[in-house]
PDB file of C-alpha atoms in Angstrom:
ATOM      1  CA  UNK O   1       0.000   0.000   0.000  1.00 55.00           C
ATOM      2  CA  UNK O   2       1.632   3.216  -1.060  1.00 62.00           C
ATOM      3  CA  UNK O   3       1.405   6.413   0.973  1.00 62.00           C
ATOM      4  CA  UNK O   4      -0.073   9.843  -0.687  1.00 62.00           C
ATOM      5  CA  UNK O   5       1.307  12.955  -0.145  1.00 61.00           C
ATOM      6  CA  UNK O   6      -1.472  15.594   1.230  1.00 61.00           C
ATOM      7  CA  UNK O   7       0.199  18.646   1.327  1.00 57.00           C
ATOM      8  CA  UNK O   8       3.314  20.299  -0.642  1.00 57.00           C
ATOM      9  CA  UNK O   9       6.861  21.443   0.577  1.00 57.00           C
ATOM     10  CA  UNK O  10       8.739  23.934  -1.159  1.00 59.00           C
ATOM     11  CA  UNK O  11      12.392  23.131  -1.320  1.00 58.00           C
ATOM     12  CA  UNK O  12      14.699  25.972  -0.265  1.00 59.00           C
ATOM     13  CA  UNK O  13      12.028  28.376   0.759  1.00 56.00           C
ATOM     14  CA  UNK O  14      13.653  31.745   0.605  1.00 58.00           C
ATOM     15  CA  UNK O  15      13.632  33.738   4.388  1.00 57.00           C
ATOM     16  CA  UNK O  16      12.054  36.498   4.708  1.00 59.00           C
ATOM     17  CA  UNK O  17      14.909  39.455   4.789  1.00 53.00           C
ATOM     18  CA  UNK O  18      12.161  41.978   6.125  1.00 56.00           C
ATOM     19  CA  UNK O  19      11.878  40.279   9.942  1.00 63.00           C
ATOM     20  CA  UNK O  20      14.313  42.132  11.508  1.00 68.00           C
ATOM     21  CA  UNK O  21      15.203  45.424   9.787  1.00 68.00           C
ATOM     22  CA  UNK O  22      18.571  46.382  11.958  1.00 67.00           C
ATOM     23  CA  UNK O  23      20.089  42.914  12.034  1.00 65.00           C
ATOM     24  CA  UNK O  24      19.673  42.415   7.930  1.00 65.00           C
ATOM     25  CA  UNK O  25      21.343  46.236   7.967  1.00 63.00           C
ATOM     26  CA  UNK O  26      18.709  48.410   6.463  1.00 62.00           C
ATOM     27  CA  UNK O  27      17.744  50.757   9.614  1.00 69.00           C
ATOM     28  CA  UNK O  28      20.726  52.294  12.121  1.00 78.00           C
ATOM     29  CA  UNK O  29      20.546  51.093  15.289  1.00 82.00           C
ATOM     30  CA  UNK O  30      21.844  53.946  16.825  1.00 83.00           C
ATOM     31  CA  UNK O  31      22.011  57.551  14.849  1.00 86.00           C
ATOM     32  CA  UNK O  32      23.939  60.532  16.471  1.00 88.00           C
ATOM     33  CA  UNK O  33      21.526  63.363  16.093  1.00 86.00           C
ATOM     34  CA  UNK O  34      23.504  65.950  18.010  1.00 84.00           C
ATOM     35  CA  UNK O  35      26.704  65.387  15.922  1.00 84.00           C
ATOM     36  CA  UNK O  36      25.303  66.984  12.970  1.00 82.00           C
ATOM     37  CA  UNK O  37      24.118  69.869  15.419  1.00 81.00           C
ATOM     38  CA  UNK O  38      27.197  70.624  17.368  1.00 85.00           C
ATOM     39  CA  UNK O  39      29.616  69.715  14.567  1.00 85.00           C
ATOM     40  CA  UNK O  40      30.726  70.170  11.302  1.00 84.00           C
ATOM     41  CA  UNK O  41      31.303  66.590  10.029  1.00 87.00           C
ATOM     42  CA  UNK O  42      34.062  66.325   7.528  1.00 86.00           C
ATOM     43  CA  UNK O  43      35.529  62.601   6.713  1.00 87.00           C
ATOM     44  CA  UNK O  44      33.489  59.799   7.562  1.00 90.00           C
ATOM     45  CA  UNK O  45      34.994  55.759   7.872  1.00 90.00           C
ATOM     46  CA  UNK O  46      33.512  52.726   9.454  1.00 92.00           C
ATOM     47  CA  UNK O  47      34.945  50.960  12.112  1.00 92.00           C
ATOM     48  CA  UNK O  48      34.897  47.380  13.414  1.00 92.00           C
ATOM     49  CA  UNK O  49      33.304  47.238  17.705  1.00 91.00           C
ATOM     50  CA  UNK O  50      34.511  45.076  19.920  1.00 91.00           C
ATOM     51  CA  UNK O  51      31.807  44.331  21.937  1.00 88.00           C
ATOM     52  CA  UNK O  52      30.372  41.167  23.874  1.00 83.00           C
ATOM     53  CA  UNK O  53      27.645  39.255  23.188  1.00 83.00           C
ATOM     54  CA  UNK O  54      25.053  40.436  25.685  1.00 86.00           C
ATOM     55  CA  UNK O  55      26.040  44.345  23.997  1.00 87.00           C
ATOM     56  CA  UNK O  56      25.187  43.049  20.331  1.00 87.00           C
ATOM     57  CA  UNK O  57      21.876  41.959  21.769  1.00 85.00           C
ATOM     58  CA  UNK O  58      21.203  45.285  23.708  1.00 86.00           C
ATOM     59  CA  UNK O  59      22.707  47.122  20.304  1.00 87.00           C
ATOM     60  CA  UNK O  60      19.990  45.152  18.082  1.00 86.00           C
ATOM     61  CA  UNK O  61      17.052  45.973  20.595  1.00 85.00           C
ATOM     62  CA  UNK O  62      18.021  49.431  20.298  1.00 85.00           C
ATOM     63  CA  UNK O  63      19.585  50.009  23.901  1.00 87.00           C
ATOM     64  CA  UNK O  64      22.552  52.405  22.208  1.00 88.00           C
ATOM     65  CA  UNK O  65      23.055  55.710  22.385  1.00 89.00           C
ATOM     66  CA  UNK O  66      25.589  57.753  20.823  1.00 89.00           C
ATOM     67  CA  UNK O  67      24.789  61.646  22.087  1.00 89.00           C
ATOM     68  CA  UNK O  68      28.031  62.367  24.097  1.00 88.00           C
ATOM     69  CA  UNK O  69      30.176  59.807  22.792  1.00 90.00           C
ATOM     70  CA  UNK O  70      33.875  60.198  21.343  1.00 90.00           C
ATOM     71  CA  UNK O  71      36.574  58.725  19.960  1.00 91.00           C
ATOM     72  CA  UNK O  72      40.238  58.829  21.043  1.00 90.00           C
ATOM     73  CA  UNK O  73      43.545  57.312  19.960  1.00 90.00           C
ATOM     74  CA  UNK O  74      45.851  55.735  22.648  1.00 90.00           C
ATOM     75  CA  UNK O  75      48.749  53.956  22.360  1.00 90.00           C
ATOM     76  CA  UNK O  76      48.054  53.052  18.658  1.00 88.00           C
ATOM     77  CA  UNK O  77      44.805  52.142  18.955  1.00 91.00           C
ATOM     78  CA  UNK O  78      41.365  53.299  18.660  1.00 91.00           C
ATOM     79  CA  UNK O  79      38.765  53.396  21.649  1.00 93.00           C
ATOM     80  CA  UNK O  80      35.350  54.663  21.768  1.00 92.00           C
ATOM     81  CA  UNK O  81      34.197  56.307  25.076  1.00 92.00           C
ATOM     82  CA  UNK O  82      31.153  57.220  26.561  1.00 91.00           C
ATOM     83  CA  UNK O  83      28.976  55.079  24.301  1.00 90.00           C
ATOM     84  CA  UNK O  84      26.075  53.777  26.390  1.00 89.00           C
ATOM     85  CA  UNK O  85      24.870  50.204  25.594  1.00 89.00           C
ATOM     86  CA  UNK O  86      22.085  49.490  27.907  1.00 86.00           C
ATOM     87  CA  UNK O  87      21.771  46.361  30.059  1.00 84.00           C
ATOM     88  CA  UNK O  88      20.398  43.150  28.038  1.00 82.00           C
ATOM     89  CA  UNK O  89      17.602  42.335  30.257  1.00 81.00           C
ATOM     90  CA  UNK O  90      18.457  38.191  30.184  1.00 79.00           C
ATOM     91  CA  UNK O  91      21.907  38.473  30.035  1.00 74.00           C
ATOM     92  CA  UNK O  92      22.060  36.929  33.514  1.00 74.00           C
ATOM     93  CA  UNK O  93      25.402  37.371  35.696  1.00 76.00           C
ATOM     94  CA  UNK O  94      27.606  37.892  32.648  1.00 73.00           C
ATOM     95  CA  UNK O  95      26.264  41.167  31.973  1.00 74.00           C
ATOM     96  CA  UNK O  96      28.360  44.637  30.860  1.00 79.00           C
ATOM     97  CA  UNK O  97      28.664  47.799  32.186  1.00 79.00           C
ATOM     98  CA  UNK O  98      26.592  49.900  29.533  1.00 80.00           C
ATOM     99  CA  UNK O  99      29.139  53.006  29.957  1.00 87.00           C
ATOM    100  CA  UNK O 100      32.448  50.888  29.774  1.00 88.00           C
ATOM    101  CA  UNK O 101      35.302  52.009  26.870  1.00 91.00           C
ATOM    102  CA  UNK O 102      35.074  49.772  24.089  1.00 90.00           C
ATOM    103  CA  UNK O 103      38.124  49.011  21.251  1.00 93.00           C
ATOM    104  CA  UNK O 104      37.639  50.217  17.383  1.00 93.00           C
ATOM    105  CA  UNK O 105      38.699  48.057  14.705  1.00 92.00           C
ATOM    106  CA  UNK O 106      40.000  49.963  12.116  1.00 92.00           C
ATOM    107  CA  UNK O 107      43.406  49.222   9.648  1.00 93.00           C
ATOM    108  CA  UNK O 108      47.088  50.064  10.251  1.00 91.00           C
ATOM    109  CA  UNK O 109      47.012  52.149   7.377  1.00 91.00           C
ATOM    110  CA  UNK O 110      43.745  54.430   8.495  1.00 90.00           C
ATOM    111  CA  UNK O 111      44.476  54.840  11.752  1.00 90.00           C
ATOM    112  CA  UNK O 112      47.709  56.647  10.683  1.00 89.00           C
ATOM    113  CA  UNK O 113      45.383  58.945   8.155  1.00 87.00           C
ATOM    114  CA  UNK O 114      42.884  59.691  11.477  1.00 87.00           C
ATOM    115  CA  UNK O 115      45.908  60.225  13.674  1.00 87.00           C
ATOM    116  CA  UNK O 116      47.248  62.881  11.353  1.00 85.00           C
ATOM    117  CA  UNK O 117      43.999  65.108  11.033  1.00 86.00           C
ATOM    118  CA  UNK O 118      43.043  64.910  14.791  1.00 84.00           C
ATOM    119  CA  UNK O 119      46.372  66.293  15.589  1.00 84.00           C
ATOM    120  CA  UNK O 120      45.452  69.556  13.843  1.00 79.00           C
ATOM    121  CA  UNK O 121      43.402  72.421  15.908  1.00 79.00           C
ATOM    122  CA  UNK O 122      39.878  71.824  16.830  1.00 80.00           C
ATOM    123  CA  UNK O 123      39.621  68.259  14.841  1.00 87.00           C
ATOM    124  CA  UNK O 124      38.423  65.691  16.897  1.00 88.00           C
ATOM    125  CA  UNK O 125      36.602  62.178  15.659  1.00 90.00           C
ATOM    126  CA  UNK O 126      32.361  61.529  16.722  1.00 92.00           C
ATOM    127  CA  UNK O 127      30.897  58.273  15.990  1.00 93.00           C
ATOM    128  CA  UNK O 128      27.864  58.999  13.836  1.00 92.00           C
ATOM    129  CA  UNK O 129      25.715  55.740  13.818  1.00 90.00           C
ATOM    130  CA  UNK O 130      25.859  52.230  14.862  1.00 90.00           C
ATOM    131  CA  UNK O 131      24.476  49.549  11.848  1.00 89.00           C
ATOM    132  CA  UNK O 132      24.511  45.984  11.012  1.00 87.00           C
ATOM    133  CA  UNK O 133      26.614  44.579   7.783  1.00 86.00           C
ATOM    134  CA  UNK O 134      27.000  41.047   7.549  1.00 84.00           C
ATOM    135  CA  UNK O 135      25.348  40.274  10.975  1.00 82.00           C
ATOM    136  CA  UNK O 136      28.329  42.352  12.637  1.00 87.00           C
ATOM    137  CA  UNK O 137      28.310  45.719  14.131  1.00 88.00           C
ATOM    138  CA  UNK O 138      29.628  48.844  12.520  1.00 90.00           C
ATOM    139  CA  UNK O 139      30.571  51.992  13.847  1.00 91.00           C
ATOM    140  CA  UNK O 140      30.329  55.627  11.225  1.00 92.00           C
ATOM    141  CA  UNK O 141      33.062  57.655  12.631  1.00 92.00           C
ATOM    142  CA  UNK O 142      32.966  61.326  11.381  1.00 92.00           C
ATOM    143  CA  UNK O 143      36.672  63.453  11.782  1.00 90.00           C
ATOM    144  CA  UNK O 144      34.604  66.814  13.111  1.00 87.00           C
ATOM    145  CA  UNK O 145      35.119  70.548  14.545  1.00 87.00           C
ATOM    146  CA  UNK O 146      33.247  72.110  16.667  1.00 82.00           C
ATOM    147  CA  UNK O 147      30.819  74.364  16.287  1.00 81.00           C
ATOM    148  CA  UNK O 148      30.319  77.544  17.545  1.00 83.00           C
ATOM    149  CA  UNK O 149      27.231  79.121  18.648  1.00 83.00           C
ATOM    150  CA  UNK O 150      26.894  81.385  16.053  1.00 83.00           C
ATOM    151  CA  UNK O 151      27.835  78.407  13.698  1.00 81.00           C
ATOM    152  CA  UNK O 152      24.273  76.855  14.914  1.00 82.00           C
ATOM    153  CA  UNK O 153      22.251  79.471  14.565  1.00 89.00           C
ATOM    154  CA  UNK O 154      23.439  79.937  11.304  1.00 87.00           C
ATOM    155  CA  UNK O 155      22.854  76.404  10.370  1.00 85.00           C
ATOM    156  CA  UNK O 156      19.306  76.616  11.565  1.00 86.00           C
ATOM    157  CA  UNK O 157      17.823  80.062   9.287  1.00 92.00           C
ATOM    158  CA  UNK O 158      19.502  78.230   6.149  1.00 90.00           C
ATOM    159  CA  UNK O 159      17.802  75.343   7.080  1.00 89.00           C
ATOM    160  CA  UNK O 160      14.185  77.539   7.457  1.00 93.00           C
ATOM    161  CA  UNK O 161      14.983  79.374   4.404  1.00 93.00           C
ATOM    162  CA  UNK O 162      15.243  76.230   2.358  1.00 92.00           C
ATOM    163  CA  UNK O 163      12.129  75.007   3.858  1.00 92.00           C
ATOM    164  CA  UNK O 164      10.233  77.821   3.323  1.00 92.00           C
ATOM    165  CA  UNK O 165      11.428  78.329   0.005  1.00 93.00           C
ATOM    166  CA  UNK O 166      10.360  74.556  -1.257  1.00 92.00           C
ATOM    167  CA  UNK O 167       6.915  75.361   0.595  1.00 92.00           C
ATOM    168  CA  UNK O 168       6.205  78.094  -1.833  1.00 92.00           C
ATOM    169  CA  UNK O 169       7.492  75.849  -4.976  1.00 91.00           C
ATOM    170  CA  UNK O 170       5.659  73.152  -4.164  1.00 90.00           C
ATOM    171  CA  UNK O 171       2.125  75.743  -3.033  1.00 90.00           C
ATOM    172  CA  UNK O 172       2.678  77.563  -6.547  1.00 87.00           C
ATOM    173  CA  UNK O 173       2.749  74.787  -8.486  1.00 86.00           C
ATOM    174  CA  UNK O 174      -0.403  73.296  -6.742  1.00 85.00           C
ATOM    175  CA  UNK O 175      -2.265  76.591  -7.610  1.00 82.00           C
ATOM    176  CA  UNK O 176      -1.178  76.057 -11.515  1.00 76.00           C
TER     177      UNK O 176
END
């Protein structure tokens, strides 16, 4: 007596890439909104993290924060400070300290092009955004000077000119 198949498998059934949108790298798990504010960003690279594995958890919930963190060269290699990476809730006892100085991964070669314009007046390097690529996590660094106030307020009527001026593009061409 032979056996019938009632229902169909699909071989290699395709995942669906859409199920987690920071892991698969298409949203920022962390974005530095105050960097673009209090800095003018010039050169931007991306960096390695060293992190552990209850971090890249807290990192893909979206427990980082980037607002007053820096990064700083010592002894020949590149640290990131102040970065807070909140708790992982079921990390158990081998949790991290979410404010602890974590290690950069960046090559020979760049770190000697990043130590040469930080050493120049007013330069210093801001981590931008933390992402995903290839299921490991990626740190935007920016090489940035500071702003002054006057810098800001600049920055912000350019920004409401612009916006006003598309406002009346876009409202005269709706009256057309």
């Amino acid at each position: 007596m032979t056996r019938q198949n009632t229902h169909q498998t699909e071989a290699n059934k395709p995942k669906n890439p859409k199920r987690d949108p920071v892991a698969s790298g298409e949203r920022d798990a962390a974005f530095n909104r105050s960097a673009g504010h209090n800095y003018f960003l010039e050169d931007r690279m991306e960096a390695g993290l060293v992190l552990s594995g209850s971090e890249v958890k807290s990192v893909r919930g979206g427990r980082a924060n980037l607002k007053d963190a820096y990064a700083l060269v010592k002894d020949g290699e590149l640290w990131l400070l102040n970065a807070h990476i909140g708790a992982y809730e079921n990390a158990g006892y081998a949790g991290h300290t979410p404010l602890r100085t974590r290690k950069l991964l960046v090559h020979k070669d760049e770190l000697g092009k990043l130590m040469g314009k930080i050493q120049q007046k007013g330069l210093t390097l801001i981590p931008t955004r933390l992402y995903f690529k290839n299921g490991r996590v990626k740190c935007e660094l920016a090489v940035a000077k500071g702003k002054q106030l006057w810098d800001k307020r600049e920055t912000e009527r350019r920004r409401t000119a612009e916006s006003e001026a598309r406002t009346a593009i876009r409202n005269r061409k709706a009256r057309e």
